[in-house]
């Protein structure tokens, strides 16, 4: 992609749709270095109604940010491609409230053919650190999966 | 032992990722199951061209299974959160699959009302291993008084 790609252009690369679409905006993309995405979790509260944002949603938000970052660093998903989570290692620090604005920052560790390894951290807009992860992602294709 | 899980779960619809308790040994292990359906609201946008059950909801299913075992072992388990997680996903889980969660409690520590439990287990579809994980869960309630 060229340098004039906008946040809206980047968001179009995310295949995830509601209700489990956990990236609202891209705040920063530094090629080769990092991506920072933002998400307001309040819209998911009716699906969950827990007293805090479950850690699974924080990890999913980081994974979706990693899917976007990986495509910009390597290649876009092709028709019938879909991303798969291969592994996750996570350590949590504190819980997020539903009214918090969540920030997902991912940085690369390694990119290989249709596989990537990244690390990420979720925090609130006020700087409260929530969770740290390392994520392994892969790209699969509908035609590769036994039907 | 086999029992519908919903009456003893702490989560609210649709944030419920266990359908049935298949086997349970208090303070030791639990086996539960989840039927994956294409009508599941979380599958709707994951993804538009193909349906894959989100891996991090499988993680949430393991956490809810752990909460069920805690509750059936006399522990308070309403407020549970991950402290650490290590998970590996081996194959896509899709509508029509029945996921069997198998989970063992490895250790438990009760320190001033903060109960820390360590878990190891995984999930399978038929005889195929779909994922495995280890995690540490924190609950912040004292053990129930003997009934």
PDB file of C-alpha atoms in Angstrom:
ATOM      1  CA  UNK A   1       0.000   0.000   0.000  1.00  0.00           C
ATOM      2  CA  UNK A   2       1.173   3.556  -0.655  1.00  0.00           C
ATOM      3  CA  UNK A   3       1.831   6.218   1.940  1.00  0.00           C
ATOM      4  CA  UNK A   4      -1.513   7.943   1.482  1.00  0.00           C
ATOM      5  CA  UNK A   5      -3.545   5.082   2.818  1.00  0.00           C
ATOM      6  CA  UNK A   6      -6.079   6.386   5.331  1.00  0.00           C
ATOM      7  CA  UNK A   7      -7.391   4.835   8.519  1.00  0.00           C
ATOM      8  CA  UNK A   8     -10.659   4.174   6.691  1.00  0.00           C
ATOM      9  CA  UNK A   9      -8.750   2.316   3.970  1.00  0.00           C
ATOM     10  CA  UNK A  10      -7.002   0.230   6.600  1.00  0.00           C
ATOM     11  CA  UNK A  11     -10.224  -0.613   8.401  1.00  0.00           C
ATOM     12  CA  UNK A  12     -11.630  -2.025   5.168  1.00  0.00           C
ATOM     13  CA  UNK A  13      -9.011  -4.759   5.433  1.00  0.00           C
ATOM     14  CA  UNK A  14     -10.551  -6.154   8.598  1.00  0.00           C
ATOM     15  CA  UNK A  15     -12.804  -9.106   7.726  1.00  0.00           C
ATOM     16  CA  UNK A  16     -14.442  -9.264  11.143  1.00  0.00           C
ATOM     17  CA  UNK A  17     -17.969  -7.866  11.301  1.00  0.00           C
ATOM     18  CA  UNK A  18     -20.358  -7.077  14.139  1.00  0.00           C
ATOM     19  CA  UNK A  19     -20.877  -8.059  16.818  1.00  0.00           C
ATOM     20  CA  UNK A  20     -17.288  -9.256  17.190  1.00  0.00           C
ATOM     21  CA  UNK A  21     -15.632  -6.363  15.367  1.00  0.00           C
ATOM     22  CA  UNK A  22     -13.360  -4.845  17.969  1.00  0.00           C
ATOM     23  CA  UNK A  23     -11.576  -2.071  16.101  1.00  0.00           C
ATOM     24  CA  UNK A  24     -13.305   1.278  15.613  1.00  0.00           C
ATOM     25  CA  UNK A  25     -10.393   3.362  14.413  1.00  0.00           C
ATOM     26  CA  UNK A  26      -6.685   3.265  13.615  1.00  0.00           C
ATOM     27  CA  UNK A  27      -4.861   5.973  15.529  1.00  0.00           C
ATOM     28  CA  UNK A  28      -1.353   5.226  14.373  1.00  0.00           C
ATOM     29  CA  UNK A  29       0.409   3.040  11.854  1.00  0.00           C
ATOM     30  CA  UNK A  30       4.187   3.181  11.663  1.00  0.00           C
ATOM     31  CA  UNK A  31       5.349   0.724   8.975  1.00  0.00           C
ATOM     32  CA  UNK A  32       7.558  -1.974  10.399  1.00  0.00           C
ATOM     33  CA  UNK A  33       7.097  -0.649  13.916  1.00  0.00           C
ATOM     34  CA  UNK A  34       3.581  -0.600  15.344  1.00  0.00           C
ATOM     35  CA  UNK A  35      -0.123  -0.055  14.969  1.00  0.00           C
ATOM     36  CA  UNK A  36      -2.406   1.559  17.539  1.00  0.00           C
ATOM     37  CA  UNK A  37      -6.145   0.939  17.271  1.00  0.00           C
ATOM     38  CA  UNK A  38      -9.052   2.177  19.335  1.00  0.00           C
ATOM     39  CA  UNK A  39     -12.300   0.551  20.418  1.00  0.00           C
ATOM     40  CA  UNK A  40     -15.296   1.561  22.532  1.00  0.00           C
ATOM     41  CA  UNK A  41     -16.550  -1.657  24.178  1.00  0.00           C
ATOM     42  CA  UNK A  42     -19.881  -0.290  25.435  1.00  0.00           C
ATOM     43  CA  UNK A  43     -21.681  -1.511  22.292  1.00  0.00           C
ATOM     44  CA  UNK A  44     -20.838  -5.089  23.305  1.00  0.00           C
ATOM     45  CA  UNK A  45     -22.252  -4.847  26.799  1.00  0.00           C
ATOM     46  CA  UNK A  46     -25.714  -6.165  25.794  1.00  0.00           C
ATOM     47  CA  UNK A  47     -24.027  -9.322  24.493  1.00  0.00           C
ATOM     48  CA  UNK A  48     -22.107  -9.893  27.678  1.00  0.00           C
ATOM     49  CA  UNK A  49     -23.412  -8.044  30.744  1.00  0.00           C
ATOM     50  CA  UNK A  50     -20.389  -8.956  32.834  1.00  0.00           C
ATOM     51  CA  UNK A  51     -19.279  -6.418  35.427  1.00  0.00           C
ATOM     52  CA  UNK A  52     -16.127  -5.711  33.418  1.00  0.00           C
ATOM     53  CA  UNK A  53     -14.888  -6.257  29.856  1.00  0.00           C
ATOM     54  CA  UNK A  54     -13.867  -9.942  29.654  1.00  0.00           C
ATOM     55  CA  UNK A  55     -10.208 -10.591  28.939  1.00  0.00           C
ATOM     56  CA  UNK A  56     -11.230 -12.638  25.893  1.00  0.00           C
ATOM     57  CA  UNK A  57     -12.514  -9.449  24.256  1.00  0.00           C
ATOM     58  CA  UNK A  58      -9.287  -7.595  25.007  1.00  0.00           C
ATOM     59  CA  UNK A  59      -7.312 -10.434  23.433  1.00  0.00           C
ATOM     60  CA  UNK A  60      -9.644 -10.507  20.431  1.00  0.00           C
ATOM     61  CA  UNK A  61      -9.214  -6.758  19.939  1.00  0.00           C
ATOM     62  CA  UNK A  62      -5.453  -7.150  19.968  1.00  0.00           C
ATOM     63  CA  UNK A  63      -5.714 -10.078  17.547  1.00  0.00           C
ATOM     64  CA  UNK A  64      -7.849  -8.032  15.140  1.00  0.00           C
ATOM     65  CA  UNK A  65      -5.374  -5.150  15.304  1.00  0.00           C
ATOM     66  CA  UNK A  66      -2.663  -7.702  14.546  1.00  0.00           C
ATOM     67  CA  UNK A  67      -4.649  -8.950  11.523  1.00  0.00           C
ATOM     68  CA  UNK A  68      -4.741  -5.402  10.132  1.00  0.00           C
ATOM     69  CA  UNK A  69      -1.093  -4.718  10.866  1.00  0.00           C
ATOM     70  CA  UNK A  70       0.019  -8.008   9.317  1.00  0.00           C
ATOM     71  CA  UNK A  71      -1.848  -7.295   6.083  1.00  0.00           C
ATOM     72  CA  UNK A  72      -0.251  -3.872   5.777  1.00  0.00           C
ATOM     73  CA  UNK A  73       3.186  -5.352   6.416  1.00  0.00           C
ATOM     74  CA  UNK A  74       2.827  -8.383   4.147  1.00  0.00           C
ATOM     75  CA  UNK A  75      -0.127  -8.826   1.814  1.00  0.00           C
ATOM     76  CA  UNK A  76      -3.870  -8.389   1.947  1.00  0.00           C
ATOM     77  CA  UNK A  77      -6.177 -11.332   2.503  1.00  0.00           C
ATOM     78  CA  UNK A  78      -7.274 -12.805  -0.809  1.00  0.00           C
ATOM     79  CA  UNK A  79     -10.741 -13.942  -1.738  1.00  0.00           C
ATOM     80  CA  UNK A  80     -11.803 -16.823   0.546  1.00  0.00           C
ATOM     81  CA  UNK A  81      -8.823 -16.232   2.858  1.00  0.00           C
ATOM     82  CA  UNK A  82      -9.549 -15.879   6.535  1.00  0.00           C
ATOM     83  CA  UNK A  83      -7.263 -15.277   9.529  1.00  0.00           C
ATOM     84  CA  UNK A  84      -6.808 -17.859  12.266  1.00  0.00           C
ATOM     85  CA  UNK A  85      -5.431 -17.465  15.741  1.00  0.00           C
ATOM     86  CA  UNK A  86      -2.646 -19.993  16.235  1.00  0.00           C
ATOM     87  CA  UNK A  87      -1.565 -19.304  19.769  1.00  0.00           C
ATOM     88  CA  UNK A  88      -1.783 -16.699  22.490  1.00  0.00           C
ATOM     89  CA  UNK A  89       0.260 -16.044  25.612  1.00  0.00           C
ATOM     90  CA  UNK A  90      -1.282 -13.457  27.908  1.00  0.00           C
ATOM     91  CA  UNK A  91      -0.709 -11.777  31.248  1.00  0.00           C
ATOM     92  CA  UNK A  92      -3.362  -9.515  32.702  1.00  0.00           C
ATOM     93  CA  UNK A  93      -2.859  -6.503  34.939  1.00  0.00           C
ATOM     94  CA  UNK A  94      -6.282  -5.061  35.658  1.00  0.00           C
ATOM     95  CA  UNK A  95      -9.822  -4.995  34.371  1.00  0.00           C
ATOM     96  CA  UNK A  96     -11.441  -2.608  31.886  1.00  0.00           C
ATOM     97  CA  UNK A  97     -14.821  -1.002  32.410  1.00  0.00           C
ATOM     98  CA  UNK A  98     -17.453  -0.829  29.690  1.00  0.00           C
ATOM     99  CA  UNK A  99     -17.197   2.965  29.493  1.00  0.00           C
ATOM    100  CA  UNK A 100     -13.418   2.895  29.028  1.00  0.00           C
ATOM    101  CA  UNK A 101     -11.900   3.684  25.647  1.00  0.00           C
ATOM    102  CA  UNK A 102      -9.604   0.777  24.790  1.00  0.00           C
ATOM    103  CA  UNK A 103      -6.315   1.178  22.954  1.00  0.00           C
ATOM    104  CA  UNK A 104      -4.673  -1.795  21.268  1.00  0.00           C
ATOM    105  CA  UNK A 105      -0.976  -1.478  20.376  1.00  0.00           C
ATOM    106  CA  UNK A 106       0.735  -4.243  18.410  1.00  0.00           C
ATOM    107  CA  UNK A 107       4.352  -4.578  17.344  1.00  0.00           C
ATOM    108  CA  UNK A 108       5.899  -7.218  15.110  1.00  0.00           C
ATOM    109  CA  UNK A 109       8.153 -10.058  16.173  1.00  0.00           C
ATOM    110  CA  UNK A 110       8.291 -12.046  12.940  1.00  0.00           C
ATOM    111  CA  UNK A 111       6.514 -12.294   9.602  1.00  0.00           C
ATOM    112  CA  UNK A 112       6.656 -15.432   7.476  1.00  0.00           C
ATOM    113  CA  UNK A 113       4.615 -16.752   4.588  1.00  0.00           C
ATOM    114  CA  UNK A 114       0.995 -16.552   5.736  1.00  0.00           C
ATOM    115  CA  UNK A 115       2.101 -16.633   9.368  1.00  0.00           C
ATOM    116  CA  UNK A 116       3.044 -13.901  11.804  1.00  0.00           C
ATOM    117  CA  UNK A 117       4.082 -13.488  15.397  1.00  0.00           C
ATOM    118  CA  UNK A 118       3.324 -10.239  17.175  1.00  0.00           C
ATOM    119  CA  UNK A 119       3.153  -8.819  20.639  1.00  0.00           C
ATOM    120  CA  UNK A 120       0.625  -6.390  21.924  1.00  0.00           C
ATOM    121  CA  UNK A 121      -0.652  -4.493  24.873  1.00  0.00           C
ATOM    122  CA  UNK A 122      -4.109  -3.182  25.669  1.00  0.00           C
ATOM    123  CA  UNK A 123      -4.573  -0.138  27.820  1.00  0.00           C
ATOM    124  CA  UNK A 124      -7.227   2.448  28.453  1.00  0.00           C
ATOM    125  CA  UNK A 125      -7.110   5.925  26.980  1.00  0.00           C
ATOM    126  CA  UNK A 126      -6.145   7.158  30.436  1.00  0.00           C
ATOM    127  CA  UNK A 127      -3.081   4.900  30.370  1.00  0.00           C
ATOM    128  CA  UNK A 128      -4.196   2.035  32.607  1.00  0.00           C
ATOM    129  CA  UNK A 129      -2.419  -1.112  31.436  1.00  0.00           C
ATOM    130  CA  UNK A 130      -4.821  -4.021  31.011  1.00  0.00           C
ATOM    131  CA  UNK A 131      -3.191  -6.998  29.320  1.00  0.00           C
ATOM    132  CA  UNK A 132      -0.017  -7.987  27.490  1.00  0.00           C
ATOM    133  CA  UNK A 133      -0.041 -10.696  24.837  1.00  0.00           C
ATOM    134  CA  UNK A 134       2.009 -12.444  22.234  1.00  0.00           C
ATOM    135  CA  UNK A 135      -0.037 -13.719  19.322  1.00  0.00           C
ATOM    136  CA  UNK A 136       0.594 -16.184  16.530  1.00  0.00           C
ATOM    137  CA  UNK A 137      -1.602 -15.656  13.485  1.00  0.00           C
ATOM    138  CA  UNK A 138      -2.042 -17.692  10.337  1.00  0.00           C
ATOM    139  CA  UNK A 139      -3.969 -17.238   7.128  1.00  0.00           C
ATOM    140  CA  UNK A 140      -6.097 -20.090   5.843  1.00  0.00           C
ATOM    141  CA  UNK A 141      -8.345 -20.399   2.838  1.00  0.00           C
ATOM    142  CA  UNK A 142     -11.816 -21.849   2.556  1.00  0.00           C
ATOM    143  CA  UNK A 143     -10.566 -24.230  -0.130  1.00  0.00           C
ATOM    144  CA  UNK A 144      -7.894 -25.638   2.230  1.00  0.00           C
ATOM    145  CA  UNK A 145     -10.409 -26.752   4.853  1.00  0.00           C
ATOM    146  CA  UNK A 146     -12.110 -30.168   4.450  1.00  0.00           C
ATOM    147  CA  UNK A 147     -15.826 -29.529   3.947  1.00  0.00           C
TER     148      UNK A 147
ATOM    149  CA  UNK B   1     -22.960 -37.005  35.610  1.00  0.00           C
ATOM    150  CA  UNK B   2     -24.535 -35.073  32.782  1.00  0.00           C
ATOM    151  CA  UNK B   3     -26.488 -31.877  33.297  1.00  0.00           C
ATOM    152  CA  UNK B   4     -27.469 -28.730  31.503  1.00  0.00           C
ATOM    153  CA  UNK B   5     -25.016 -26.076  32.559  1.00  0.00           C
ATOM    154  CA  UNK B   6     -27.024 -22.889  32.152  1.00  0.00           C
ATOM    155  CA  UNK B   7     -28.830 -23.025  35.487  1.00  0.00           C
ATOM    156  CA  UNK B   8     -25.550 -23.000  37.400  1.00  0.00           C
ATOM    157  CA  UNK B   9     -23.568 -20.596  35.225  1.00  0.00           C
ATOM    158  CA  UNK B  10     -22.686 -17.073  36.226  1.00  0.00           C
ATOM    159  CA  UNK B  11     -22.758 -15.524  32.774  1.00  0.00           C
ATOM    160  CA  UNK B  12     -25.702 -14.091  30.903  1.00  0.00           C
ATOM    161  CA  UNK B  13     -27.056 -15.011  27.475  1.00  0.00           C
ATOM    162  CA  UNK B  14     -25.577 -14.929  24.920  1.00  0.00           C
ATOM    163  CA  UNK B  15     -22.239 -14.814  26.750  1.00  0.00           C
ATOM    164  CA  UNK B  16     -22.568 -18.510  27.683  1.00  0.00           C
ATOM    165  CA  UNK B  17     -20.099 -20.894  26.111  1.00  0.00           C
ATOM    166  CA  UNK B  18     -20.916 -24.165  27.861  1.00  0.00           C
ATOM    167  CA  UNK B  19     -24.101 -26.108  27.136  1.00  0.00           C
ATOM    168  CA  UNK B  20     -23.739 -29.194  29.293  1.00  0.00           C
ATOM    169  CA  UNK B  21     -21.662 -30.697  32.081  1.00  0.00           C
ATOM    170  CA  UNK B  22     -20.607 -34.182  30.950  1.00  0.00           C
ATOM    171  CA  UNK B  23     -18.525 -35.255  33.961  1.00  0.00           C
ATOM    172  CA  UNK B  24     -17.331 -33.596  37.138  1.00  0.00           C
ATOM    173  CA  UNK B  25     -15.093 -34.560  40.056  1.00  0.00           C
ATOM    174  CA  UNK B  26     -15.073 -31.765  42.648  1.00  0.00           C
ATOM    175  CA  UNK B  27     -11.723 -29.998  43.051  1.00  0.00           C
ATOM    176  CA  UNK B  28     -10.217 -32.172  40.302  1.00  0.00           C
ATOM    177  CA  UNK B  29     -11.661 -32.102  36.809  1.00  0.00           C
ATOM    178  CA  UNK B  30     -14.639 -31.234  34.670  1.00  0.00           C
ATOM    179  CA  UNK B  31     -15.754 -32.232  31.184  1.00  0.00           C
ATOM    180  CA  UNK B  32     -18.276 -29.996  29.442  1.00  0.00           C
ATOM    181  CA  UNK B  33     -19.576 -29.571  25.927  1.00  0.00           C
ATOM    182  CA  UNK B  34     -20.604 -26.788  23.621  1.00  0.00           C
ATOM    183  CA  UNK B  35     -22.575 -27.226  20.412  1.00  0.00           C
ATOM    184  CA  UNK B  36     -21.459 -24.768  17.757  1.00  0.00           C
ATOM    185  CA  UNK B  37     -24.246 -23.380  15.599  1.00  0.00           C
ATOM    186  CA  UNK B  38     -24.260 -21.178  12.548  1.00  0.00           C
ATOM    187  CA  UNK B  39     -27.081 -19.219  14.180  1.00  0.00           C
ATOM    188  CA  UNK B  40     -24.800 -18.223  17.068  1.00  0.00           C
ATOM    189  CA  UNK B  41     -24.719 -14.420  17.068  1.00  0.00           C
ATOM    190  CA  UNK B  42     -20.941 -14.368  17.527  1.00  0.00           C
ATOM    191  CA  UNK B  43     -20.418 -16.442  14.374  1.00  0.00           C
ATOM    192  CA  UNK B  44     -22.455 -13.987  12.287  1.00  0.00           C
ATOM    193  CA  UNK B  45     -19.582 -11.664  11.523  1.00  0.00           C
ATOM    194  CA  UNK B  46     -16.778 -14.149  11.913  1.00  0.00           C
ATOM    195  CA  UNK B  47     -16.523 -14.145   8.913  1.00  0.00           C
ATOM    196  CA  UNK B  48     -18.844 -12.904   6.147  1.00  0.00           C
ATOM    197  CA  UNK B  49     -17.603 -15.471   3.611  1.00  0.00           C
ATOM    198  CA  UNK B  50     -16.974 -18.361   5.973  1.00  0.00           C
ATOM    199  CA  UNK B  51     -17.925 -19.332   9.525  1.00  0.00           C
ATOM    200  CA  UNK B  52     -15.244 -20.041  12.112  1.00  0.00           C
ATOM    201  CA  UNK B  53     -15.951 -20.040  15.815  1.00  0.00           C
ATOM    202  CA  UNK B  54     -13.700 -17.397  17.415  1.00  0.00           C
ATOM    203  CA  UNK B  55     -10.791 -19.010  19.232  1.00  0.00           C
ATOM    204  CA  UNK B  56     -11.011 -16.603  22.116  1.00  0.00           C
ATOM    205  CA  UNK B  57     -14.593 -17.653  22.794  1.00  0.00           C
ATOM    206  CA  UNK B  58     -13.255 -21.191  23.204  1.00  0.00           C
ATOM    207  CA  UNK B  59     -10.942 -19.690  25.811  1.00  0.00           C
ATOM    208  CA  UNK B  60     -13.956 -18.138  27.489  1.00  0.00           C
ATOM    209  CA  UNK B  61     -15.652 -21.550  27.403  1.00  0.00           C
ATOM    210  CA  UNK B  62     -12.707 -23.021  29.281  1.00  0.00           C
ATOM    211  CA  UNK B  63     -12.929 -20.237  31.852  1.00  0.00           C
ATOM    212  CA  UNK B  64     -16.667 -20.813  32.322  1.00  0.00           C
ATOM    213  CA  UNK B  65     -16.038 -24.549  32.700  1.00  0.00           C
ATOM    214  CA  UNK B  66     -13.514 -23.740  35.420  1.00  0.00           C
ATOM    215  CA  UNK B  67     -16.079 -21.548  37.150  1.00  0.00           C
ATOM    216  CA  UNK B  68     -18.567 -24.427  37.048  1.00  0.00           C
ATOM    217  CA  UNK B  69     -16.065 -26.780  38.671  1.00  0.00           C
ATOM    218  CA  UNK B  70     -15.253 -24.179  41.333  1.00  0.00           C
ATOM    219  CA  UNK B  71     -18.920 -23.677  42.079  1.00  0.00           C
ATOM    220  CA  UNK B  72     -19.582 -27.417  42.280  1.00  0.00           C
ATOM    221  CA  UNK B  73     -16.569 -27.761  44.602  1.00  0.00           C
ATOM    222  CA  UNK B  74     -17.871 -25.279  47.153  1.00  0.00           C
ATOM    223  CA  UNK B  75     -15.952 -22.203  46.006  1.00  0.00           C
ATOM    224  CA  UNK B  76     -17.484 -18.878  45.153  1.00  0.00           C
ATOM    225  CA  UNK B  77     -16.835 -18.329  41.472  1.00  0.00           C
ATOM    226  CA  UNK B  78     -18.957 -15.430  40.286  1.00  0.00           C
ATOM    227  CA  UNK B  79     -16.111 -12.980  39.748  1.00  0.00           C
ATOM    228  CA  UNK B  80     -13.326 -14.789  37.923  1.00  0.00           C
ATOM    229  CA  UNK B  81     -10.602 -13.317  35.781  1.00  0.00           C
ATOM    230  CA  UNK B  82      -7.558 -14.605  33.967  1.00  0.00           C
ATOM    231  CA  UNK B  83      -4.167 -13.734  35.408  1.00  0.00           C
ATOM    232  CA  UNK B  84      -2.156 -15.717  32.868  1.00  0.00           C
ATOM    233  CA  UNK B  85      -3.063 -17.717  29.797  1.00  0.00           C
ATOM    234  CA  UNK B  86      -1.177 -19.890  27.358  1.00  0.00           C
ATOM    235  CA  UNK B  87      -3.249 -21.342  24.527  1.00  0.00           C
ATOM    236  CA  UNK B  88      -2.633 -23.069  21.223  1.00  0.00           C
ATOM    237  CA  UNK B  89      -5.369 -23.555  18.629  1.00  0.00           C
ATOM    238  CA  UNK B  90      -4.868 -26.529  16.356  1.00  0.00           C
ATOM    239  CA  UNK B  91      -7.781 -26.488  13.916  1.00  0.00           C
ATOM    240  CA  UNK B  92     -10.754 -24.286  13.036  1.00  0.00           C
ATOM    241  CA  UNK B  93     -13.969 -24.934  14.971  1.00  0.00           C
ATOM    242  CA  UNK B  94     -17.018 -24.575  12.771  1.00  0.00           C
ATOM    243  CA  UNK B  95     -20.822 -24.713  12.911  1.00  0.00           C
ATOM    244  CA  UNK B  96     -21.954 -28.300  13.347  1.00  0.00           C
ATOM    245  CA  UNK B  97     -19.017 -29.164  15.587  1.00  0.00           C
ATOM    246  CA  UNK B  98     -19.489 -30.294  19.150  1.00  0.00           C
ATOM    247  CA  UNK B  99     -16.619 -29.095  21.328  1.00  0.00           C
ATOM    248  CA  UNK B 100     -15.726 -31.219  24.347  1.00  0.00           C
ATOM    249  CA  UNK B 101     -13.882 -29.204  26.990  1.00  0.00           C
ATOM    250  CA  UNK B 102     -11.680 -31.227  29.364  1.00  0.00           C
ATOM    251  CA  UNK B 103     -10.152 -29.302  32.222  1.00  0.00           C
ATOM    252  CA  UNK B 104      -8.186 -30.209  35.354  1.00  0.00           C
ATOM    253  CA  UNK B 105      -7.606 -28.070  38.411  1.00  0.00           C
ATOM    254  CA  UNK B 106      -3.872 -28.227  39.062  1.00  0.00           C
ATOM    255  CA  UNK B 107      -3.529 -26.128  42.181  1.00  0.00           C
ATOM    256  CA  UNK B 108      -5.524 -23.817  44.420  1.00  0.00           C
ATOM    257  CA  UNK B 109      -4.370 -21.096  46.799  1.00  0.00           C
ATOM    258  CA  UNK B 110      -6.647 -19.078  49.060  1.00  0.00           C
ATOM    259  CA  UNK B 111      -4.899 -15.958  50.309  1.00  0.00           C
ATOM    260  CA  UNK B 112      -6.968 -13.374  52.163  1.00  0.00           C
ATOM    261  CA  UNK B 113     -10.029 -14.057  50.084  1.00  0.00           C
ATOM    262  CA  UNK B 114      -8.255 -14.008  46.734  1.00  0.00           C
ATOM    263  CA  UNK B 115      -8.430 -17.544  45.395  1.00  0.00           C
ATOM    264  CA  UNK B 116      -5.867 -18.449  42.743  1.00  0.00           C
ATOM    265  CA  UNK B 117      -6.398 -21.619  40.752  1.00  0.00           C
ATOM    266  CA  UNK B 118      -4.217 -23.170  38.075  1.00  0.00           C
ATOM    267  CA  UNK B 119      -5.773 -25.107  35.217  1.00  0.00           C
ATOM    268  CA  UNK B 120      -4.702 -27.254  32.299  1.00  0.00           C
ATOM    269  CA  UNK B 121      -6.787 -28.828  29.599  1.00  0.00           C
ATOM    270  CA  UNK B 122      -8.065 -28.582  26.102  1.00  0.00           C
ATOM    271  CA  UNK B 123     -10.858 -29.127  23.695  1.00  0.00           C
ATOM    272  CA  UNK B 124     -11.594 -31.750  21.109  1.00  0.00           C
ATOM    273  CA  UNK B 125     -14.049 -32.334  18.306  1.00  0.00           C
ATOM    274  CA  UNK B 126     -14.834 -36.028  18.091  1.00  0.00           C
ATOM    275  CA  UNK B 127     -11.360 -37.467  18.670  1.00  0.00           C
ATOM    276  CA  UNK B 128      -9.445 -34.587  17.121  1.00  0.00           C
ATOM    277  CA  UNK B 129      -7.668 -32.237  19.500  1.00  0.00           C
ATOM    278  CA  UNK B 130      -8.780 -28.698  18.616  1.00  0.00           C
ATOM    279  CA  UNK B 131      -6.888 -26.646  21.197  1.00  0.00           C
ATOM    280  CA  UNK B 132      -5.045 -26.886  24.481  1.00  0.00           C
ATOM    281  CA  UNK B 133      -4.333 -24.317  27.137  1.00  0.00           C
ATOM    282  CA  UNK B 134      -3.085 -23.574  30.621  1.00  0.00           C
ATOM    283  CA  UNK B 135      -4.263 -20.665  32.663  1.00  0.00           C
ATOM    284  CA  UNK B 136      -4.365 -19.087  36.091  1.00  0.00           C
ATOM    285  CA  UNK B 137      -7.704 -17.817  37.314  1.00  0.00           C
ATOM    286  CA  UNK B 138      -8.352 -15.367  40.139  1.00  0.00           C
ATOM    287  CA  UNK B 139     -11.581 -15.287  42.120  1.00  0.00           C
ATOM    288  CA  UNK B 140     -12.129 -12.878  44.966  1.00  0.00           C
ATOM    289  CA  UNK B 141     -14.439 -14.634  47.355  1.00  0.00           C
ATOM    290  CA  UNK B 142     -13.956 -16.883  50.328  1.00  0.00           C
ATOM    291  CA  UNK B 143     -14.875 -20.537  50.255  1.00  0.00           C
ATOM    292  CA  UNK B 144     -18.529 -21.061  51.065  1.00  0.00           C
ATOM    293  CA  UNK B 145     -19.376 -22.108  54.579  1.00  0.00           C
ATOM    294  CA  UNK B 146     -20.251 -25.789  54.869  1.00  0.00           C
ATOM    295  CA  UNK B 147     -23.961 -26.268  54.219  1.00  0.00           C
TER     296      UNK B 147
END
